[in-house]
Short mmCIF file of C-alpha atoms (C1' of nucleotides) in Angstrom, two decimals:
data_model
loop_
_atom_site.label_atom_id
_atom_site.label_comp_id
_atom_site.label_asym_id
_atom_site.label_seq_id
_atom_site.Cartn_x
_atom_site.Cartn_y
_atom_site.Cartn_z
CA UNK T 1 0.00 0.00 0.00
CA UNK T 2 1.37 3.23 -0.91
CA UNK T 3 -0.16 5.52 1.52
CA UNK T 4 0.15 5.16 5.16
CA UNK T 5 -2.86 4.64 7.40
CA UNK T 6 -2.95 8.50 8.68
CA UNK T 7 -3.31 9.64 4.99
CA UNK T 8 -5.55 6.81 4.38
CA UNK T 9 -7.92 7.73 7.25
CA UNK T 10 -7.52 11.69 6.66
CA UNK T 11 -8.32 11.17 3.37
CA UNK T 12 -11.51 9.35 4.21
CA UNK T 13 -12.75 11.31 6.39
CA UNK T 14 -12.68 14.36 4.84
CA UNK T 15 -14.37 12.92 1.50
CA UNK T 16 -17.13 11.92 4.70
CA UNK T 17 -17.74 15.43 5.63
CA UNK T 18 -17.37 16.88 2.05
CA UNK T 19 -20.07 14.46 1.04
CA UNK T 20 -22.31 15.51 3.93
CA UNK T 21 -25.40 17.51 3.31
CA UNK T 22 -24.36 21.18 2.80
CA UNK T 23 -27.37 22.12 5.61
CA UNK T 24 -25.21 20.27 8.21
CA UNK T 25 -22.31 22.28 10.18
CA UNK T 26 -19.66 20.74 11.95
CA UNK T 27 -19.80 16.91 12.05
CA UNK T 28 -19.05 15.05 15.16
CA UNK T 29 -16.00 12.98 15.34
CA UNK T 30 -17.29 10.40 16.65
CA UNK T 31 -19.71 10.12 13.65
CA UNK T 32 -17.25 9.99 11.31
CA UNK T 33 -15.34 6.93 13.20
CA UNK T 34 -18.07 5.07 13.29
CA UNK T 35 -19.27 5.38 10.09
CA UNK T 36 -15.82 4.61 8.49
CA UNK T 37 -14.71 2.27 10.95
CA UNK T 38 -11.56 4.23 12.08
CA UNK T 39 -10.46 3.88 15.70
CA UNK T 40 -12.00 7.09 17.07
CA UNK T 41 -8.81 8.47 19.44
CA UNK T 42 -6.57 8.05 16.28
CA UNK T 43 -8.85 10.19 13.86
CA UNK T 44 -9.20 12.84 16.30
CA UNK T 45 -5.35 13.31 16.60
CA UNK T 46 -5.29 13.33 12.38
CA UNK T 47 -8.03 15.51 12.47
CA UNK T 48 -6.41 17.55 15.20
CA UNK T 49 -3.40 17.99 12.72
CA UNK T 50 -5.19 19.07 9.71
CA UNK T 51 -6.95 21.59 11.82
CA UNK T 52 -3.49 22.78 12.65
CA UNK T 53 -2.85 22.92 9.08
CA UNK T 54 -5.48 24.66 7.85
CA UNK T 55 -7.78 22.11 5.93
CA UNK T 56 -11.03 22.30 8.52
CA UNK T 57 -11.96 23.74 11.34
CA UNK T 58 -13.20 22.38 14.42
CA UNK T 59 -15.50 23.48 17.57
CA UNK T 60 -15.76 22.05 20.96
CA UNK T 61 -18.90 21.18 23.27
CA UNK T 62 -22.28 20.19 22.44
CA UNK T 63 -23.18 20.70 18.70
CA UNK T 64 -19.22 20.44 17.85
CA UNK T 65 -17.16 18.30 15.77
CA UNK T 66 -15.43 19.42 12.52
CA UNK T 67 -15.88 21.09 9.19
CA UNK T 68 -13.95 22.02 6.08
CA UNK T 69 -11.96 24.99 6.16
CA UNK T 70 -12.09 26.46 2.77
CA UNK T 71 -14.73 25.48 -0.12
CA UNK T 72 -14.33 21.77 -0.98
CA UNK T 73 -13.06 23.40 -4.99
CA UNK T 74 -10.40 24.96 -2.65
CA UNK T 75 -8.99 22.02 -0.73
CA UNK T 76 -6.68 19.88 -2.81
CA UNK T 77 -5.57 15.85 -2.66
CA UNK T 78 -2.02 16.38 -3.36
CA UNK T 79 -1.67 19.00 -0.17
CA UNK T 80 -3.56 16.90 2.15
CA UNK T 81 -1.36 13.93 1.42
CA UNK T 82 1.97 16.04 1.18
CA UNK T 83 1.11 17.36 4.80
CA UNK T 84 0.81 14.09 6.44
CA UNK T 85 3.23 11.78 3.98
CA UNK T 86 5.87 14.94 3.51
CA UNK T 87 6.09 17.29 1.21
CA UNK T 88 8.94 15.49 -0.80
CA UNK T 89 6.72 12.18 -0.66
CA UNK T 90 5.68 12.24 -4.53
CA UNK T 91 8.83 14.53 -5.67
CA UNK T 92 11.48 13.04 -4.33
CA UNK T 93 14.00 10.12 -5.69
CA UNK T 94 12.50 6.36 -5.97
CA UNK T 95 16.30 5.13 -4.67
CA UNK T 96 15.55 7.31 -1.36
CA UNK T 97 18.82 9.89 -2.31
CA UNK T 98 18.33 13.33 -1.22
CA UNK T 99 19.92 15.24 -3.94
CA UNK T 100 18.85 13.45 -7.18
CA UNK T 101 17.96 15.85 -10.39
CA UNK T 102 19.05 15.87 -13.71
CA UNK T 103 22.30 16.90 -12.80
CA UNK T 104 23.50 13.82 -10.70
CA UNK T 105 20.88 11.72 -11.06
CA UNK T 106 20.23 8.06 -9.84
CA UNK T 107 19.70 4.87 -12.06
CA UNK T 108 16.23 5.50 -12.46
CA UNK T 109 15.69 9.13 -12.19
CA UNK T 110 15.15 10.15 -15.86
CA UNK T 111 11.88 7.16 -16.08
CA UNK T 112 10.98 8.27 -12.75
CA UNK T 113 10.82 12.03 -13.33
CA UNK T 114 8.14 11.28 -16.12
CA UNK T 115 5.65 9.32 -14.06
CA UNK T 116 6.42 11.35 -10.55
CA UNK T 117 4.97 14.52 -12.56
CA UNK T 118 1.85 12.83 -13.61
CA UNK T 119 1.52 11.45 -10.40
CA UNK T 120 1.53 14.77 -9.02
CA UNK T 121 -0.40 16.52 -11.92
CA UNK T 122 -3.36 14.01 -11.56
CA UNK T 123 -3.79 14.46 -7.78
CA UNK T 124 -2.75 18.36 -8.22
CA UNK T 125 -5.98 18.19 -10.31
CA UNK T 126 -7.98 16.51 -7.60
CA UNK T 127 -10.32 18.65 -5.37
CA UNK T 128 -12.82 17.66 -2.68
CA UNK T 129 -15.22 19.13 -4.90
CA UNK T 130 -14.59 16.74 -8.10
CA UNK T 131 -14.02 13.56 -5.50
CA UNK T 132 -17.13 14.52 -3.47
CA UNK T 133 -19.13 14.67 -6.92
CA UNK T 134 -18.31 11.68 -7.83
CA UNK T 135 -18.73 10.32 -5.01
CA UNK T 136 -22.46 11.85 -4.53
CA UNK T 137 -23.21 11.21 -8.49
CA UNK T 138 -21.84 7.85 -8.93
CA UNK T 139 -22.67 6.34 -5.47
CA UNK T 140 -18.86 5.52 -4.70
CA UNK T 141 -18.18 4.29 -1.52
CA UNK T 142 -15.65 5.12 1.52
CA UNK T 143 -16.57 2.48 3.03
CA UNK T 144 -14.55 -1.05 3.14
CA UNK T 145 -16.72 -4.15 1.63
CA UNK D 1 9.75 8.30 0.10
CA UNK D 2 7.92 5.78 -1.42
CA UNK D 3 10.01 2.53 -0.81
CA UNK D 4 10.74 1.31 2.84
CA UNK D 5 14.71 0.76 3.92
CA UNK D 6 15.09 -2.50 3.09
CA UNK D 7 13.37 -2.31 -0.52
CA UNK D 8 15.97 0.88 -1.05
CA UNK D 9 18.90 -1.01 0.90
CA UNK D 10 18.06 -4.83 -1.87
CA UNK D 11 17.73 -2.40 -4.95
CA UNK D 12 20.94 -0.62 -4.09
CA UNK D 13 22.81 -3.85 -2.65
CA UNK D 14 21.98 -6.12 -6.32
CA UNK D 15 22.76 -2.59 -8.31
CA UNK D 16 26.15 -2.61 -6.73
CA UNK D 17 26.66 -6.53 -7.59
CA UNK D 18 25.01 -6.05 -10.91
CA UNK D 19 27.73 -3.44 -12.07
CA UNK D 20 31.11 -5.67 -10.38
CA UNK D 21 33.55 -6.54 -12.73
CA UNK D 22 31.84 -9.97 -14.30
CA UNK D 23 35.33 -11.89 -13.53
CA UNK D 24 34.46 -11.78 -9.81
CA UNK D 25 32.70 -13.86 -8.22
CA UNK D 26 31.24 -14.21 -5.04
CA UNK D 27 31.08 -10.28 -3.29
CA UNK D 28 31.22 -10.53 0.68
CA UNK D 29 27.92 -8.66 2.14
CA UNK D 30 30.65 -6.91 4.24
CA UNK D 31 31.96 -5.14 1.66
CA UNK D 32 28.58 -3.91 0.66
CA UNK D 33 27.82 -3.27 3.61
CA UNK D 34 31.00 -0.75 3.80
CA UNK D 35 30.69 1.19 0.22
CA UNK D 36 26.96 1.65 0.12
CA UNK D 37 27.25 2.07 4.12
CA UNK D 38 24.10 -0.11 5.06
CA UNK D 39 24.04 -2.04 8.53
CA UNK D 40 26.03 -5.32 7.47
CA UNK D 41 23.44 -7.75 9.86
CA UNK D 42 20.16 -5.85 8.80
CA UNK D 43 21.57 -6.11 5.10
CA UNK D 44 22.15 -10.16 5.45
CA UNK D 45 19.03 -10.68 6.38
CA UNK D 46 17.45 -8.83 3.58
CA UNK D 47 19.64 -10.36 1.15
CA UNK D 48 18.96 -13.45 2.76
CA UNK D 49 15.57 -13.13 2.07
CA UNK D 50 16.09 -12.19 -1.86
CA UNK D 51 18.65 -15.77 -2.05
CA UNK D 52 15.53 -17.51 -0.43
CA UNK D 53 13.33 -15.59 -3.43
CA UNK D 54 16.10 -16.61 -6.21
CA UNK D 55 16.85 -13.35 -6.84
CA UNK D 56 20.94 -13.94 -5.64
CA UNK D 57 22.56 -17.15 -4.43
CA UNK D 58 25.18 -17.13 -1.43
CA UNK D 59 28.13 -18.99 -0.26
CA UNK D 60 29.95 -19.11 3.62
CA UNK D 61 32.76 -19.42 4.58
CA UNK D 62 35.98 -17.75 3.04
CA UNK D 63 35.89 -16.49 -0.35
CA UNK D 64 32.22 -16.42 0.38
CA UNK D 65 29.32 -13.79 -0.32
CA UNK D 66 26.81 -13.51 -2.58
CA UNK D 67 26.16 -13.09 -6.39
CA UNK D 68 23.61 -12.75 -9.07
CA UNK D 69 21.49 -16.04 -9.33
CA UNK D 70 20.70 -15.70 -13.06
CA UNK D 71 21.73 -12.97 -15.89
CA UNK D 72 21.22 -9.39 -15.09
CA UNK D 73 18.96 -9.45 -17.97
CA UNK D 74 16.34 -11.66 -16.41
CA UNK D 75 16.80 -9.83 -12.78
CA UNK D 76 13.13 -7.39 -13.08
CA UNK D 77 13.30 -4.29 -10.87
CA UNK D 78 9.38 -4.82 -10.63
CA UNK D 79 9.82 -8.31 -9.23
CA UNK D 80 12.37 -7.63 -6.75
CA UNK D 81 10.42 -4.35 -5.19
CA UNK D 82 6.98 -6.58 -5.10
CA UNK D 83 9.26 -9.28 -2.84
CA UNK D 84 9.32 -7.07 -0.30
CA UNK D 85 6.83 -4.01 -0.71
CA UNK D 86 4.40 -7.27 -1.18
CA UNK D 87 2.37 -8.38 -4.87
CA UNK D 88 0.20 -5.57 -4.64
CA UNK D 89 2.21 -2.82 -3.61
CA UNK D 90 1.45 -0.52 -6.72
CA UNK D 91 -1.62 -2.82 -8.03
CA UNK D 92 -3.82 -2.29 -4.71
CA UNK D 93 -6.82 0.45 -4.71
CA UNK D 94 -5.10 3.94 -3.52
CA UNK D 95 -6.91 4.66 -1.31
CA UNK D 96 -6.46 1.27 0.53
CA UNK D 97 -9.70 -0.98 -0.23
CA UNK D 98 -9.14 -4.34 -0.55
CA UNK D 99 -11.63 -4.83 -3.46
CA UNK D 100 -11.21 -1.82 -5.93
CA UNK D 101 -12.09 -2.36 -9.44
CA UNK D 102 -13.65 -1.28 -12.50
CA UNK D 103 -17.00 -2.39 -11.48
CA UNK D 104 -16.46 -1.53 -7.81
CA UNK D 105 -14.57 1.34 -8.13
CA UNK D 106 -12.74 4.14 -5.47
CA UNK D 107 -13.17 7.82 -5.61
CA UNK D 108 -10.13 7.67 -7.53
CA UNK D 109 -10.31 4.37 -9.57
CA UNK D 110 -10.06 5.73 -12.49
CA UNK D 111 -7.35 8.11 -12.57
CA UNK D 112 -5.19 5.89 -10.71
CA UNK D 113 -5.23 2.81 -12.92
CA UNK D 114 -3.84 4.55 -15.62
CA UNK D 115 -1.11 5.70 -13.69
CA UNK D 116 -0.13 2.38 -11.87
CA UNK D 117 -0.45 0.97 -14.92
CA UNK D 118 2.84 2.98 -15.99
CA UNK D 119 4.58 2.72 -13.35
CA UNK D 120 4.27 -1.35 -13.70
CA UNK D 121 5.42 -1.17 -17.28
CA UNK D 122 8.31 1.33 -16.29
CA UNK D 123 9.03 -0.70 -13.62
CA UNK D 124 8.66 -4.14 -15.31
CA UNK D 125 10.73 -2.90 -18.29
CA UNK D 126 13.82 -2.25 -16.47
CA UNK D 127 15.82 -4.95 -15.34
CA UNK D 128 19.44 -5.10 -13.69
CA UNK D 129 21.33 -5.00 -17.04
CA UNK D 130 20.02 -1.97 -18.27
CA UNK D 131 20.27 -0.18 -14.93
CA UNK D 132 23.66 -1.77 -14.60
CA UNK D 133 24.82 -0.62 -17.66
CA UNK D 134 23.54 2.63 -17.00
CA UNK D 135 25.11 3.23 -14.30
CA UNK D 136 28.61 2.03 -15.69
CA UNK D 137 28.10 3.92 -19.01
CA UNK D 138 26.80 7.19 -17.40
CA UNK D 139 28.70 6.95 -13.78
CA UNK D 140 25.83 6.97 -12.20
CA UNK D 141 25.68 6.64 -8.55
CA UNK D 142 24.29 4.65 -6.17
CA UNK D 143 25.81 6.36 -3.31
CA UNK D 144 23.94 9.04 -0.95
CA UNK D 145 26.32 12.26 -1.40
"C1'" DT O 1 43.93 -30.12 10.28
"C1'" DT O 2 43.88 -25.68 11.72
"C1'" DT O 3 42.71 -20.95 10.90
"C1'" DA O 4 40.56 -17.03 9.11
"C1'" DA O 5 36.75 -15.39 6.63
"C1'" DT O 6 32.38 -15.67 5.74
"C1'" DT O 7 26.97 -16.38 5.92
"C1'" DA O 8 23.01 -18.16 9.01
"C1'" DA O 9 20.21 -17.92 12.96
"C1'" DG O 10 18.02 -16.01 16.55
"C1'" DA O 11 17.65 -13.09 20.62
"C1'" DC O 12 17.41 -8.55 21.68
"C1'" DA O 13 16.90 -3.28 21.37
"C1'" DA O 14 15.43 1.14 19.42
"C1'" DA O 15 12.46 3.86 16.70
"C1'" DA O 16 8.31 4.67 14.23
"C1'" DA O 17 3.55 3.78 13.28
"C1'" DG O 18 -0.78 2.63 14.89
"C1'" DG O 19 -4.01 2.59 18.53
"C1'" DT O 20 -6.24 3.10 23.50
"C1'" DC O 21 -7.45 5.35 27.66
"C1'" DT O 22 -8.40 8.92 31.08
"C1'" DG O 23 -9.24 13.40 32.36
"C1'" DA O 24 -9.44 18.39 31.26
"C1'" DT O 25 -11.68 21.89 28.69
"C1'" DT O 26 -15.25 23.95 26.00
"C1'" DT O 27 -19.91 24.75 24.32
"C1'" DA O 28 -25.05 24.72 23.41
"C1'" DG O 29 -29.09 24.36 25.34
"C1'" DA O 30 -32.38 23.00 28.98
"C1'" DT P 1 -26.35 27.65 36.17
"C1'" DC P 2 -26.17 22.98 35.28
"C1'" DT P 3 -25.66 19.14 32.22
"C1'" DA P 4 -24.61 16.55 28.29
"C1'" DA P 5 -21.89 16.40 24.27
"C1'" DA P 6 -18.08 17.30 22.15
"C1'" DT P 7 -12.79 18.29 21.16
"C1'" DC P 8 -8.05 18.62 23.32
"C1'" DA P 9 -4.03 16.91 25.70
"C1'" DG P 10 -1.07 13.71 27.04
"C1'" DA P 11 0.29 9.32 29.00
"C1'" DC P 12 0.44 4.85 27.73
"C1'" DC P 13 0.32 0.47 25.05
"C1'" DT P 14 1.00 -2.64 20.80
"C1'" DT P 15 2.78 -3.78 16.44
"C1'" DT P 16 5.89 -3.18 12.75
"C1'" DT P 17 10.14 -1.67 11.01
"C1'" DT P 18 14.82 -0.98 11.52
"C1'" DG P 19 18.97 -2.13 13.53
"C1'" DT P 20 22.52 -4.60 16.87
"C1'" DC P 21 24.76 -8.37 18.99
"C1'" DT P 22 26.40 -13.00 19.85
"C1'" DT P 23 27.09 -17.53 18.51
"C1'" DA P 24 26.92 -21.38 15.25
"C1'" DA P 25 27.88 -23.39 10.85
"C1'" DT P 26 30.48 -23.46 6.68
"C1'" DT P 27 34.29 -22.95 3.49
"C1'" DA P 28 38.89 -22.06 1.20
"C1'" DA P 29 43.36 -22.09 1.80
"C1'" DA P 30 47.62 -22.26 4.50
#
DNA sequence: TTTAATTAAGACAAAAAGGTCTGATTTAGA
DNA sequence: TCTAAATCAGACCTTTTTGTCTTAATTAAA
């Protein structure tokens, strides 16, 4: 698996609220780990940090729980998974060197460099908004089976 | 990074056998161990592992170590990385699910097939010869600088 | 046959990732 | 103002990954 089970569950879970009805405010925690069957203390600390960083918001007490920061056409894939797999995750070298470019490049780095950018170009391209729609339109699921 | 230690530590360990001069024979694991400065008893177990996959073969004792178990030409990058990332490292659904497919898509199904589908053939094309002779021809490194 | 050089095996330790638990704090609403 | 419902904070635990250490087994060559 490519992506680690942070990312995994982030990822989940905000599809979960961007999918929600737009009537509803913030969305317990709780809800969301049960629905999506992720242990509940875990997704509140990954929750916790993309509140830190910016992507939603979140309010205590009765009535709380969390909500996307920004519009869903504002909040990209490729910066939610950069801030919880690193920012170098998708752009750095597939032989794990830290100074790899065309100048002194690695054995693989020119065939690399090609599918790295698409990699990044497709889930640049990626919004909560286009994910959610397909999501809503298509009936695709966040769930396991 | 995308590849865990001891995928990066095989790929670099059989890249630095792959490009010895082809009248040697044997290469100790300590020497490896040394020039691409990997722990020498976490790297004999993980080339243990790829002997016990017939990827290399080994011999004790003196004038021991390992070498190449068939032509570099027949040694696929793509096989050696699914040994130890597992079969479905870069065939599994992105965003984790155990059943992801055309008729039971993901969110992001569709976009992501095409691209695992590249890296696979990238991957699957290249085998230790021509990164060997790559990185002989071109002095490429496979050294952290 | 002895010795030195080597991998094999397995116990152990350290670090990172994944997950659990308890209590403090905050908030809306009765 | 009180209560119930929520996040926040941090200690703690478990599992996996990464790495270390010691000893045994094997081998070539002196």
């Amino acid at each position: 698996m490519i992506f680690s089970k942070r990312c995994l569950h982030a990822l989940r879970a905000v599809l979960y609220v961007g999918t929600q009805p737009p009537e509803r405010d913030y969305i317990p925690i709780r809800e969301i780990s049960t629905k999506l069957d992720i242990p509940f203390h875990f997704l509140t600390k990954i929750l916790k940090d993309l509140a830190d960083q910016g992507f939603i918001e979140s309010s205590r007490g009765a009535a709380g729980g969390i909500r996307l920061a920004k519009p869903t056409a504002e909040l990209n894939v490729k910066e939610i998974i950069e801030s919880i797999e690193g920012e170098d995750y998708f752009s750095g070298c597939i032989l794990g060197f830290s100074k790899c470019d065309a100048a002194n490049p690695c054995a693989l780095h020119d065939r690399w460099v090609a599918i790295k950018e698409e990699i990044q170009k497709m889930l640049g391209e990626e919004h909560l908004e286009s994910l959610s729609t397909r999501i809503q339109e298509q009936g695709l699921r966040l769930l396991e089976m």
